[in-house]
Amino acid sequence: MQRGSGTQAHRVHLPELNLARGQVVAITGESGCGKSTLLEALGLLLAPQSVAQYSLDGVDIAALLAADDQPALADVRARSLGFVLQSGGLLPFLNIRDNINLPRRLSGLDSKSDHVDRAITALRLEPLLDQLPQALSIGERQRVACVRAIAHLPRLILADEPTAALDPHNARQLFELLLSLVDELGLSALIVSHDWQLVDSFGLPRLNAVSVAGETRFEPTF
């Protein structure tokens, strides 16, 4: 994947990664090294320049990218991927309840779900369900985004700094909840984080960024 051009160009390269169900991997590296770009490429929000192999939940993503099959790629994004963006990414015209339920509705699933209810309770979101996103703090919006990301039971959760706006107590609580849900529900997750201490405290395997001459390679440490 490449962003920019000429002297501003920066390439991001992931040589190999295999994620098992229930596995959570942290992506670490210096600011600006391409961690978010990697997530956006894996999340099919950016088109990689070349993909040797990419399969997800039995779907050959590399073939869909090569064929530029946009309807099929959109279906994969809707059903198999869950996103937690740095900004939260909540829709401002929907209340919190409807924001959380949106991925389930788009996937044709019932709005009632035990694992969603448990996450809402654990993150103390019940009093906020009827409010609009602009009434929430940044930290509250991030907690909502995490619940929304797992609502439709995606195969892969992609979280970009989900704890950046949280205090240490809530950051740890959110990490614990994500890891618990990923394990319990048989999902997988890639989490970008600058909080190396928090990552290490949970013993998470890492993809470490190694940047040389305008290119960042993400090397697994497991």
Short mmCIF file of N, CA and C in Angstrom, two decimals, residues 22-203:
data_model
loop_
_atom_site.label_atom_id
_atom_site.label_comp_id
_atom_site.label_asym_id
_atom_site.label_seq_id
_atom_site.Cartn_x
_atom_site.Cartn_y
_atom_site.Cartn_z
N GLY A 22 -10.40 -15.95 17.85
CA GLY A 22 -10.10 -15.69 19.25
C GLY A 22 -8.79 -14.97 19.49
N GLN A 23 -8.05 -14.68 18.42
CA GLN A 23 -6.73 -14.06 18.57
C GLN A 23 -6.80 -12.54 18.42
N VAL A 24 -6.07 -11.85 19.29
CA VAL A 24 -5.95 -10.40 19.23
C VAL A 24 -4.47 -10.06 19.06
N VAL A 25 -4.17 -9.22 18.08
CA VAL A 25 -2.79 -8.80 17.81
C VAL A 25 -2.74 -7.28 17.85
N ALA A 26 -1.76 -6.74 18.56
CA ALA A 26 -1.56 -5.29 18.63
C ALA A 26 -0.60 -4.85 17.52
N ILE A 27 -0.89 -3.70 16.94
CA ILE A 27 -0.01 -3.09 15.94
C ILE A 27 0.65 -1.88 16.59
N THR A 28 1.96 -1.92 16.68
CA THR A 28 2.69 -0.86 17.38
C THR A 28 3.74 -0.24 16.46
N GLY A 29 4.07 1.01 16.76
CA GLY A 29 5.07 1.73 15.98
C GLY A 29 4.96 3.21 16.24
N GLU A 30 5.94 3.95 15.74
CA GLU A 30 5.95 5.40 15.93
C GLU A 30 4.81 6.07 15.18
N SER A 31 4.44 7.27 15.60
CA SER A 31 3.40 8.04 14.92
C SER A 31 3.81 8.30 13.47
N GLY A 32 2.84 8.16 12.56
CA GLY A 32 3.09 8.45 11.15
C GLY A 32 3.77 7.35 10.38
N CYS A 33 3.95 6.17 10.99
CA CYS A 33 4.67 5.10 10.29
C CYS A 33 3.77 4.29 9.36
N GLY A 34 2.45 4.49 9.44
CA GLY A 34 1.56 3.78 8.52
C GLY A 34 0.63 2.77 9.17
N LYS A 35 0.48 2.83 10.49
CA LYS A 35 -0.37 1.86 11.18
C LYS A 35 -1.83 1.99 10.73
N SER A 36 -2.32 3.23 10.67
CA SER A 36 -3.70 3.45 10.24
C SER A 36 -3.88 3.08 8.77
N THR A 37 -2.87 3.35 7.95
CA THR A 37 -2.94 2.98 6.54
C THR A 37 -3.06 1.47 6.39
N LEU A 38 -2.33 0.72 7.20
CA LEU A 38 -2.42 -0.74 7.16
C LEU A 38 -3.83 -1.20 7.50
N LEU A 39 -4.41 -0.63 8.57
CA LEU A 39 -5.77 -1.01 8.95
C LEU A 39 -6.76 -0.69 7.85
N GLU A 40 -6.61 0.47 7.23
CA GLU A 40 -7.55 0.87 6.19
C GLU A 40 -7.45 -0.04 4.97
N ALA A 41 -6.24 -0.51 4.66
CA ALA A 41 -6.08 -1.44 3.55
C ALA A 41 -6.70 -2.79 3.89
N LEU A 42 -6.44 -3.30 5.09
CA LEU A 42 -7.03 -4.58 5.51
C LEU A 42 -8.55 -4.47 5.63
N GLY A 43 -9.02 -3.27 5.98
CA GLY A 43 -10.46 -3.05 6.10
C GLY A 43 -11.14 -2.69 4.79
N LEU A 44 -10.40 -2.73 3.68
CA LEU A 44 -10.93 -2.49 2.34
C LEU A 44 -11.46 -1.07 2.18
N LEU A 45 -10.89 -0.15 2.96
CA LEU A 45 -11.21 1.27 2.81
C LEU A 45 -10.25 1.94 1.84
N LEU A 46 -9.09 1.35 1.64
CA LEU A 46 -8.10 1.78 0.65
C LEU A 46 -7.74 0.57 -0.21
N ALA A 47 -7.46 0.80 -1.45
CA ALA A 47 -7.10 -0.30 -2.35
C ALA A 47 -5.60 -0.52 -2.35
N PRO A 48 -5.11 -1.68 -1.89
CA PRO A 48 -3.67 -1.95 -1.94
C PRO A 48 -3.18 -2.01 -3.38
N GLN A 49 -1.90 -1.66 -3.57
CA GLN A 49 -1.34 -1.72 -4.92
C GLN A 49 -1.18 -3.16 -5.37
N SER A 50 -0.85 -4.05 -4.45
CA SER A 50 -0.72 -5.46 -4.81
C SER A 50 -1.01 -6.32 -3.59
N VAL A 51 -1.68 -7.45 -3.82
CA VAL A 51 -2.00 -8.39 -2.76
C VAL A 51 -1.71 -9.79 -3.27
N ALA A 52 -0.79 -10.49 -2.63
CA ALA A 52 -0.47 -11.85 -3.04
C ALA A 52 -1.57 -12.80 -2.56
N GLN A 53 -2.01 -12.64 -1.32
CA GLN A 53 -3.05 -13.50 -0.77
C GLN A 53 -3.75 -12.79 0.38
N TYR A 54 -5.06 -12.84 0.38
CA TYR A 54 -5.85 -12.25 1.47
C TYR A 54 -7.19 -12.97 1.48
N SER A 55 -7.42 -13.79 2.49
CA SER A 55 -8.70 -14.46 2.62
C SER A 55 -9.27 -14.15 3.99
N LEU A 56 -10.60 -14.06 4.05
CA LEU A 56 -11.29 -13.71 5.28
C LEU A 56 -12.62 -14.43 5.32
N ASP A 57 -12.77 -15.27 6.33
CA ASP A 57 -14.03 -15.99 6.52
C ASP A 57 -14.39 -16.80 5.27
N GLY A 58 -13.38 -17.39 4.65
CA GLY A 58 -13.60 -18.24 3.48
C GLY A 58 -13.74 -17.49 2.17
N VAL A 59 -13.61 -16.18 2.20
CA VAL A 59 -13.74 -15.36 0.98
C VAL A 59 -12.36 -14.96 0.49
N ASP A 60 -12.10 -15.14 -0.81
CA ASP A 60 -10.83 -14.77 -1.41
C ASP A 60 -10.85 -13.27 -1.72
N ILE A 61 -10.39 -12.48 -0.75
CA ILE A 61 -10.40 -11.02 -0.90
C ILE A 61 -9.48 -10.57 -2.02
N ALA A 62 -8.33 -11.24 -2.14
CA ALA A 62 -7.38 -10.86 -3.19
C ALA A 62 -8.02 -10.95 -4.57
N ALA A 63 -8.82 -11.99 -4.79
CA ALA A 63 -9.49 -12.14 -6.09
C ALA A 63 -10.52 -11.04 -6.31
N LEU A 64 -11.24 -10.68 -5.25
CA LEU A 64 -12.23 -9.60 -5.37
C LEU A 64 -11.55 -8.27 -5.67
N LEU A 65 -10.40 -8.02 -5.04
CA LEU A 65 -9.65 -6.79 -5.31
C LEU A 65 -9.14 -6.77 -6.75
N ALA A 66 -8.61 -7.91 -7.20
CA ALA A 66 -8.08 -7.99 -8.56
C ALA A 66 -9.18 -7.74 -9.60
N ALA A 67 -10.39 -8.21 -9.28
CA ALA A 67 -11.51 -8.04 -10.20
C ALA A 67 -12.23 -6.71 -10.00
N ASP A 68 -11.81 -5.95 -9.00
CA ASP A 68 -12.46 -4.69 -8.64
C ASP A 68 -13.97 -4.88 -8.46
N ASP A 69 -14.31 -5.97 -7.76
CA ASP A 69 -15.72 -6.32 -7.54
C ASP A 69 -16.24 -5.52 -6.34
N GLN A 70 -16.64 -4.29 -6.58
CA GLN A 70 -17.03 -3.39 -5.51
C GLN A 70 -18.26 -3.85 -4.72
N PRO A 71 -19.31 -4.39 -5.36
CA PRO A 71 -20.45 -4.89 -4.57
C PRO A 71 -20.05 -6.00 -3.60
N ALA A 72 -19.20 -6.92 -4.06
CA ALA A 72 -18.77 -8.02 -3.19
C ALA A 72 -17.87 -7.50 -2.07
N LEU A 73 -17.00 -6.55 -2.38
CA LEU A 73 -16.14 -5.96 -1.35
C LEU A 73 -16.96 -5.20 -0.32
N ALA A 74 -18.00 -4.50 -0.77
CA ALA A 74 -18.88 -3.79 0.16
C ALA A 74 -19.60 -4.77 1.07
N ASP A 75 -19.98 -5.93 0.55
CA ASP A 75 -20.64 -6.94 1.36
C ASP A 75 -19.70 -7.49 2.42
N VAL A 76 -18.43 -7.69 2.05
CA VAL A 76 -17.43 -8.16 3.02
C VAL A 76 -17.25 -7.12 4.12
N ARG A 77 -17.14 -5.85 3.74
CA ARG A 77 -17.00 -4.78 4.74
C ARG A 77 -18.18 -4.77 5.71
N ALA A 78 -19.38 -4.95 5.18
CA ALA A 78 -20.58 -4.86 6.01
C ALA A 78 -20.74 -6.06 6.94
N ARG A 79 -20.37 -7.25 6.46
CA ARG A 79 -20.67 -8.46 7.23
C ARG A 79 -19.48 -9.01 8.02
N SER A 80 -18.29 -8.87 7.48
CA SER A 80 -17.14 -9.57 8.05
C SER A 80 -16.15 -8.68 8.78
N LEU A 81 -16.35 -7.37 8.72
CA LEU A 81 -15.41 -6.43 9.34
C LEU A 81 -16.13 -5.52 10.33
N GLY A 82 -15.45 -5.25 11.45
CA GLY A 82 -15.95 -4.29 12.42
C GLY A 82 -14.88 -3.25 12.67
N PHE A 83 -15.26 -1.97 12.63
CA PHE A 83 -14.29 -0.89 12.70
C PHE A 83 -14.46 -0.06 13.97
N VAL A 84 -13.33 0.29 14.58
CA VAL A 84 -13.30 1.30 15.63
C VAL A 84 -12.32 2.36 15.16
N LEU A 85 -12.84 3.50 14.72
CA LEU A 85 -12.00 4.56 14.18
C LEU A 85 -11.54 5.50 15.29
N GLN A 86 -10.44 6.23 15.04
CA GLN A 86 -9.92 7.17 16.04
C GLN A 86 -10.97 8.19 16.45
N SER A 87 -11.81 8.59 15.51
CA SER A 87 -12.82 9.61 15.78
C SER A 87 -14.12 9.03 16.31
N GLY A 88 -14.18 7.71 16.41
CA GLY A 88 -15.41 7.05 16.80
C GLY A 88 -16.26 6.69 15.60
N GLY A 89 -16.40 7.63 14.66
CA GLY A 89 -17.10 7.34 13.42
C GLY A 89 -18.60 7.11 13.57
N LEU A 90 -19.21 7.65 14.63
CA LEU A 90 -20.65 7.47 14.83
C LEU A 90 -21.42 8.41 13.90
N LEU A 91 -22.59 7.96 13.46
CA LEU A 91 -23.43 8.80 12.60
C LEU A 91 -24.16 9.82 13.47
N PRO A 92 -24.01 11.11 13.17
CA PRO A 92 -24.51 12.16 14.07
C PRO A 92 -26.04 12.25 14.13
N PHE A 93 -26.73 11.71 13.11
CA PHE A 93 -28.19 11.83 13.06
C PHE A 93 -28.89 10.63 13.68
N LEU A 94 -28.13 9.64 14.17
CA LEU A 94 -28.71 8.48 14.84
C LEU A 94 -28.38 8.54 16.32
N ASN A 95 -29.32 8.13 17.17
CA ASN A 95 -28.99 8.06 18.58
C ASN A 95 -28.05 6.89 18.85
N ILE A 96 -27.58 6.77 20.05
CA ILE A 96 -26.56 5.76 20.36
C ILE A 96 -27.09 4.35 20.16
N ARG A 97 -28.33 4.10 20.55
CA ARG A 97 -28.92 2.78 20.36
C ARG A 97 -28.91 2.39 18.88
N ASP A 98 -29.34 3.32 18.03
CA ASP A 98 -29.42 3.03 16.60
C ASP A 98 -28.03 2.93 15.97
N ASN A 99 -27.06 3.73 16.46
CA ASN A 99 -25.68 3.59 15.98
C ASN A 99 -25.15 2.19 16.27
N ILE A 100 -25.40 1.69 17.47
CA ILE A 100 -24.92 0.37 17.85
C ILE A 100 -25.59 -0.72 17.01
N ASN A 101 -26.89 -0.56 16.76
CA ASN A 101 -27.64 -1.59 16.04
C ASN A 101 -27.46 -1.53 14.52
N LEU A 102 -26.86 -0.45 14.00
CA LEU A 102 -26.77 -0.28 12.55
C LEU A 102 -26.10 -1.46 11.84
N PRO A 103 -24.93 -1.95 12.30
CA PRO A 103 -24.31 -3.07 11.58
C PRO A 103 -25.19 -4.32 11.57
N ARG A 104 -25.92 -4.57 12.65
CA ARG A 104 -26.82 -5.73 12.68
C ARG A 104 -27.97 -5.54 11.68
N ARG A 105 -28.50 -4.33 11.63
CA ARG A 105 -29.59 -4.07 10.69
C ARG A 105 -29.13 -4.23 9.24
N LEU A 106 -27.93 -3.72 8.94
CA LEU A 106 -27.40 -3.83 7.57
C LEU A 106 -27.09 -5.28 7.20
N SER A 107 -26.82 -6.11 8.22
CA SER A 107 -26.53 -7.53 7.98
C SER A 107 -27.77 -8.39 8.06
N GLY A 108 -28.94 -7.78 8.26
CA GLY A 108 -30.18 -8.54 8.32
C GLY A 108 -30.37 -9.31 9.61
N LEU A 109 -29.72 -8.85 10.70
CA LEU A 109 -29.81 -9.54 11.98
C LEU A 109 -30.82 -8.85 12.89
N ASP A 110 -31.34 -9.61 13.85
CA ASP A 110 -32.26 -9.06 14.85
C ASP A 110 -31.53 -8.02 15.69
N SER A 111 -32.22 -6.97 16.09
CA SER A 111 -31.57 -5.91 16.86
C SER A 111 -31.24 -6.34 18.29
N LYS A 112 -31.88 -7.39 18.79
CA LYS A 112 -31.65 -7.85 20.16
C LYS A 112 -30.52 -8.85 20.17
N SER A 113 -29.54 -8.63 21.06
CA SER A 113 -28.37 -9.51 21.11
C SER A 113 -27.81 -9.52 22.53
N ASP A 114 -27.58 -10.72 23.09
CA ASP A 114 -27.07 -10.83 24.45
C ASP A 114 -25.67 -10.23 24.58
N HIS A 115 -24.80 -10.49 23.59
CA HIS A 115 -23.43 -10.01 23.73
C HIS A 115 -23.37 -8.48 23.62
N VAL A 116 -24.26 -7.89 22.84
CA VAL A 116 -24.33 -6.43 22.76
C VAL A 116 -24.84 -5.86 24.09
N ASP A 117 -25.87 -6.47 24.64
CA ASP A 117 -26.40 -6.00 25.92
C ASP A 117 -25.34 -6.08 27.01
N ARG A 118 -24.56 -7.16 27.01
CA ARG A 118 -23.51 -7.32 28.03
C ARG A 118 -22.45 -6.24 27.88
N ALA A 119 -22.07 -5.94 26.64
CA ALA A 119 -21.06 -4.91 26.40
C ALA A 119 -21.58 -3.53 26.81
N ILE A 120 -22.83 -3.24 26.52
CA ILE A 120 -23.44 -1.96 26.91
C ILE A 120 -23.42 -1.81 28.42
N THR A 121 -23.75 -2.89 29.13
CA THR A 121 -23.76 -2.84 30.59
C THR A 121 -22.35 -2.67 31.14
N ALA A 122 -21.41 -3.44 30.60
CA ALA A 122 -20.03 -3.39 31.10
C ALA A 122 -19.41 -2.01 30.92
N LEU A 123 -19.78 -1.32 29.86
CA LEU A 123 -19.21 0.00 29.58
C LEU A 123 -20.11 1.14 30.05
N ARG A 124 -21.15 0.80 30.79
CA ARG A 124 -22.03 1.78 31.43
C ARG A 124 -22.64 2.75 30.40
N LEU A 125 -23.17 2.19 29.34
CA LEU A 125 -23.73 3.01 28.27
C LEU A 125 -25.25 3.12 28.31
N GLU A 126 -25.91 2.40 29.21
CA GLU A 126 -27.38 2.42 29.23
C GLU A 126 -27.97 3.83 29.30
N PRO A 127 -27.42 4.73 30.14
CA PRO A 127 -28.03 6.08 30.22
C PRO A 127 -27.85 6.92 28.96
N LEU A 128 -27.00 6.45 28.05
CA LEU A 128 -26.68 7.26 26.87
C LEU A 128 -27.42 6.79 25.62
N LEU A 129 -28.17 5.71 25.69
CA LEU A 129 -28.69 5.06 24.49
C LEU A 129 -29.62 5.94 23.67
N ASP A 130 -30.34 6.85 24.30
CA ASP A 130 -31.28 7.69 23.57
C ASP A 130 -30.69 9.05 23.18
N GLN A 131 -29.41 9.26 23.48
CA GLN A 131 -28.78 10.53 23.15
C GLN A 131 -28.12 10.47 21.77
N LEU A 132 -27.85 11.64 21.20
CA LEU A 132 -27.11 11.74 19.95
C LEU A 132 -25.62 11.81 20.25
N PRO A 133 -24.78 11.40 19.30
CA PRO A 133 -23.33 11.35 19.56
C PRO A 133 -22.73 12.67 20.04
N GLN A 134 -23.23 13.81 19.54
CA GLN A 134 -22.63 15.09 19.93
C GLN A 134 -22.81 15.42 21.40
N ALA A 135 -23.73 14.71 22.06
CA ALA A 135 -23.94 14.94 23.50
C ALA A 135 -22.94 14.14 24.35
N LEU A 136 -22.15 13.28 23.73
CA LEU A 136 -21.23 12.41 24.45
C LEU A 136 -19.81 12.98 24.42
N SER A 137 -19.02 12.61 25.42
CA SER A 137 -17.60 12.94 25.40
C SER A 137 -16.89 12.05 24.38
N ILE A 138 -15.65 12.41 24.06
CA ILE A 138 -14.87 11.60 23.10
C ILE A 138 -14.71 10.18 23.63
N GLY A 139 -14.42 10.06 24.91
CA GLY A 139 -14.24 8.74 25.49
C GLY A 139 -15.51 7.90 25.43
N GLU A 140 -16.66 8.53 25.67
CA GLU A 140 -17.94 7.82 25.59
C GLU A 140 -18.20 7.38 24.15
N ARG A 141 -17.88 8.23 23.19
CA ARG A 141 -18.10 7.86 21.79
C ARG A 141 -17.22 6.67 21.39
N GLN A 142 -16.00 6.61 21.93
CA GLN A 142 -15.12 5.49 21.63
C GLN A 142 -15.66 4.19 22.22
N ARG A 143 -16.24 4.27 23.41
CA ARG A 143 -16.83 3.08 24.01
C ARG A 143 -18.02 2.59 23.18
N VAL A 144 -18.82 3.53 22.69
CA VAL A 144 -19.94 3.15 21.82
C VAL A 144 -19.41 2.50 20.54
N ALA A 145 -18.36 3.08 19.96
CA ALA A 145 -17.80 2.55 18.72
C ALA A 145 -17.32 1.11 18.89
N CYS A 146 -16.77 0.80 20.05
CA CYS A 146 -16.30 -0.57 20.31
C CYS A 146 -17.46 -1.55 20.36
N VAL A 147 -18.57 -1.15 20.99
CA VAL A 147 -19.74 -2.02 21.04
C VAL A 147 -20.31 -2.20 19.63
N ARG A 148 -20.39 -1.10 18.88
CA ARG A 148 -20.91 -1.21 17.52
C ARG A 148 -20.05 -2.14 16.66
N ALA A 149 -18.75 -2.13 16.88
CA ALA A 149 -17.84 -2.94 16.06
C ALA A 149 -18.07 -4.43 16.22
N ILE A 150 -18.52 -4.86 17.41
CA ILE A 150 -18.72 -6.30 17.62
C ILE A 150 -20.19 -6.69 17.50
N ALA A 151 -21.07 -5.72 17.24
CA ALA A 151 -22.51 -5.98 17.28
C ALA A 151 -22.96 -7.06 16.31
N HIS A 152 -22.41 -7.08 15.10
CA HIS A 152 -22.85 -8.00 14.06
C HIS A 152 -21.97 -9.24 13.94
N LEU A 153 -21.15 -9.48 14.96
CA LEU A 153 -20.25 -10.65 15.00
C LEU A 153 -19.37 -10.74 13.75
N PRO A 154 -18.59 -9.70 13.48
CA PRO A 154 -17.71 -9.75 12.30
C PRO A 154 -16.58 -10.74 12.52
N ARG A 155 -16.01 -11.20 11.44
CA ARG A 155 -14.87 -12.12 11.55
C ARG A 155 -13.64 -11.40 12.08
N LEU A 156 -13.47 -10.11 11.70
CA LEU A 156 -12.27 -9.37 12.06
C LEU A 156 -12.63 -7.97 12.55
N ILE A 157 -12.13 -7.61 13.72
CA ILE A 157 -12.28 -6.26 14.25
C ILE A 157 -10.99 -5.49 14.01
N LEU A 158 -11.12 -4.29 13.47
CA LEU A 158 -9.99 -3.42 13.21
C LEU A 158 -10.17 -2.17 14.07
N ALA A 159 -9.33 -2.02 15.07
CA ALA A 159 -9.48 -0.92 16.04
C ALA A 159 -8.27 0.00 15.98
N ASP A 160 -8.53 1.27 15.70
CA ASP A 160 -7.47 2.27 15.56
C ASP A 160 -7.44 3.14 16.82
N GLU A 161 -6.51 2.86 17.71
CA GLU A 161 -6.36 3.61 18.97
C GLU A 161 -7.68 3.70 19.76
N PRO A 162 -8.29 2.56 20.07
CA PRO A 162 -9.60 2.61 20.74
C PRO A 162 -9.55 3.18 22.15
N THR A 163 -8.37 3.19 22.78
CA THR A 163 -8.28 3.69 24.16
C THR A 163 -7.63 5.07 24.25
N ALA A 164 -7.37 5.71 23.12
CA ALA A 164 -6.60 6.96 23.11
C ALA A 164 -7.25 8.05 23.95
N ALA A 165 -8.59 8.08 23.98
CA ALA A 165 -9.28 9.16 24.69
C ALA A 165 -9.78 8.74 26.07
N LEU A 166 -9.33 7.58 26.54
CA LEU A 166 -9.82 7.06 27.81
C LEU A 166 -8.77 7.19 28.91
N ASP A 167 -9.24 7.34 30.14
CA ASP A 167 -8.33 7.32 31.28
C ASP A 167 -7.83 5.90 31.50
N PRO A 168 -6.74 5.71 32.26
CA PRO A 168 -6.15 4.37 32.41
C PRO A 168 -7.13 3.31 32.87
N HIS A 169 -8.03 3.64 33.81
CA HIS A 169 -8.98 2.64 34.30
C HIS A 169 -9.93 2.19 33.20
N ASN A 170 -10.51 3.15 32.48
CA ASN A 170 -11.45 2.80 31.41
C ASN A 170 -10.74 2.16 30.22
N ALA A 171 -9.48 2.56 29.97
CA ALA A 171 -8.70 1.95 28.89
C ALA A 171 -8.50 0.46 29.18
N ARG A 172 -8.13 0.13 30.40
CA ARG A 172 -7.93 -1.27 30.77
C ARG A 172 -9.24 -2.03 30.70
N GLN A 173 -10.32 -1.41 31.17
CA GLN A 173 -11.62 -2.07 31.14
C GLN A 173 -12.06 -2.36 29.70
N LEU A 174 -11.82 -1.39 28.81
CA LEU A 174 -12.19 -1.58 27.41
C LEU A 174 -11.37 -2.70 26.77
N PHE A 175 -10.07 -2.72 27.04
CA PHE A 175 -9.21 -3.79 26.53
C PHE A 175 -9.69 -5.15 27.03
N GLU A 176 -9.98 -5.23 28.31
CA GLU A 176 -10.45 -6.49 28.89
C GLU A 176 -11.73 -6.96 28.21
N LEU A 177 -12.65 -6.01 27.98
CA LEU A 177 -13.91 -6.36 27.35
C LEU A 177 -13.69 -6.84 25.91
N LEU A 178 -12.86 -6.13 25.15
CA LEU A 178 -12.60 -6.53 23.76
C LEU A 178 -11.98 -7.92 23.70
N LEU A 179 -10.98 -8.16 24.54
CA LEU A 179 -10.32 -9.47 24.53
C LEU A 179 -11.28 -10.58 24.93
N SER A 180 -12.12 -10.29 25.93
CA SER A 180 -13.09 -11.27 26.37
C SER A 180 -14.10 -11.61 25.27
N LEU A 181 -14.61 -10.58 24.61
CA LEU A 181 -15.60 -10.80 23.56
C LEU A 181 -14.99 -11.50 22.34
N VAL A 182 -13.79 -11.11 21.97
CA VAL A 182 -13.13 -11.76 20.83
C VAL A 182 -12.95 -13.25 21.10
N ASP A 183 -12.53 -13.56 22.32
CA ASP A 183 -12.33 -14.98 22.68
C ASP A 183 -13.66 -15.72 22.75
N GLU A 184 -14.62 -15.13 23.43
CA GLU A 184 -15.92 -15.78 23.64
C GLU A 184 -16.69 -15.99 22.34
N LEU A 185 -16.62 -15.01 21.44
CA LEU A 185 -17.42 -15.05 20.22
C LEU A 185 -16.66 -15.63 19.03
N GLY A 186 -15.38 -15.97 19.22
CA GLY A 186 -14.59 -16.56 18.14
C GLY A 186 -14.27 -15.59 17.03
N LEU A 187 -14.04 -14.33 17.38
CA LEU A 187 -13.65 -13.32 16.39
C LEU A 187 -12.13 -13.22 16.35
N SER A 188 -11.60 -12.28 15.60
CA SER A 188 -10.19 -11.92 15.61
C SER A 188 -10.11 -10.40 15.64
N ALA A 189 -8.99 -9.87 16.11
CA ALA A 189 -8.88 -8.41 16.21
C ALA A 189 -7.45 -7.94 15.98
N LEU A 190 -7.33 -6.83 15.28
CA LEU A 190 -6.08 -6.09 15.15
C LEU A 190 -6.31 -4.74 15.81
N ILE A 191 -5.46 -4.40 16.78
CA ILE A 191 -5.64 -3.17 17.54
C ILE A 191 -4.39 -2.31 17.45
N VAL A 192 -4.52 -1.13 16.83
CA VAL A 192 -3.43 -0.17 16.82
C VAL A 192 -3.40 0.53 18.18
N SER A 193 -2.22 0.59 18.78
CA SER A 193 -2.11 1.24 20.08
C SER A 193 -0.74 1.86 20.28
N HIS A 194 -0.74 3.07 20.88
CA HIS A 194 0.51 3.69 21.32
C HIS A 194 0.83 3.33 22.77
N ASP A 195 -0.13 2.71 23.44
CA ASP A 195 0.05 2.39 24.86
C ASP A 195 0.73 1.03 24.98
N TRP A 196 2.05 1.02 24.77
CA TRP A 196 2.80 -0.23 24.80
C TRP A 196 2.70 -0.91 26.16
N GLN A 197 2.64 -0.11 27.21
CA GLN A 197 2.55 -0.67 28.56
C GLN A 197 1.25 -1.46 28.73
N LEU A 198 0.17 -0.91 28.23
CA LEU A 198 -1.10 -1.60 28.31
C LEU A 198 -1.07 -2.88 27.47
N VAL A 199 -0.53 -2.80 26.26
CA VAL A 199 -0.42 -3.96 25.39
C VAL A 199 0.39 -5.06 26.07
N ASP A 200 1.52 -4.68 26.66
CA ASP A 200 2.39 -5.67 27.32
C ASP A 200 1.72 -6.28 28.54
N SER A 201 0.91 -5.48 29.25
CA SER A 201 0.26 -5.99 30.46
C SER A 201 -0.73 -7.10 30.14
N PHE A 202 -1.23 -7.14 28.91
CA PHE A 202 -2.13 -8.21 28.50
C PHE A 202 -1.40 -9.32 27.74
N GLY A 203 -0.09 -9.15 27.54
CA GLY A 203 0.69 -10.17 26.85
C GLY A 203 0.29 -10.37 25.40
#
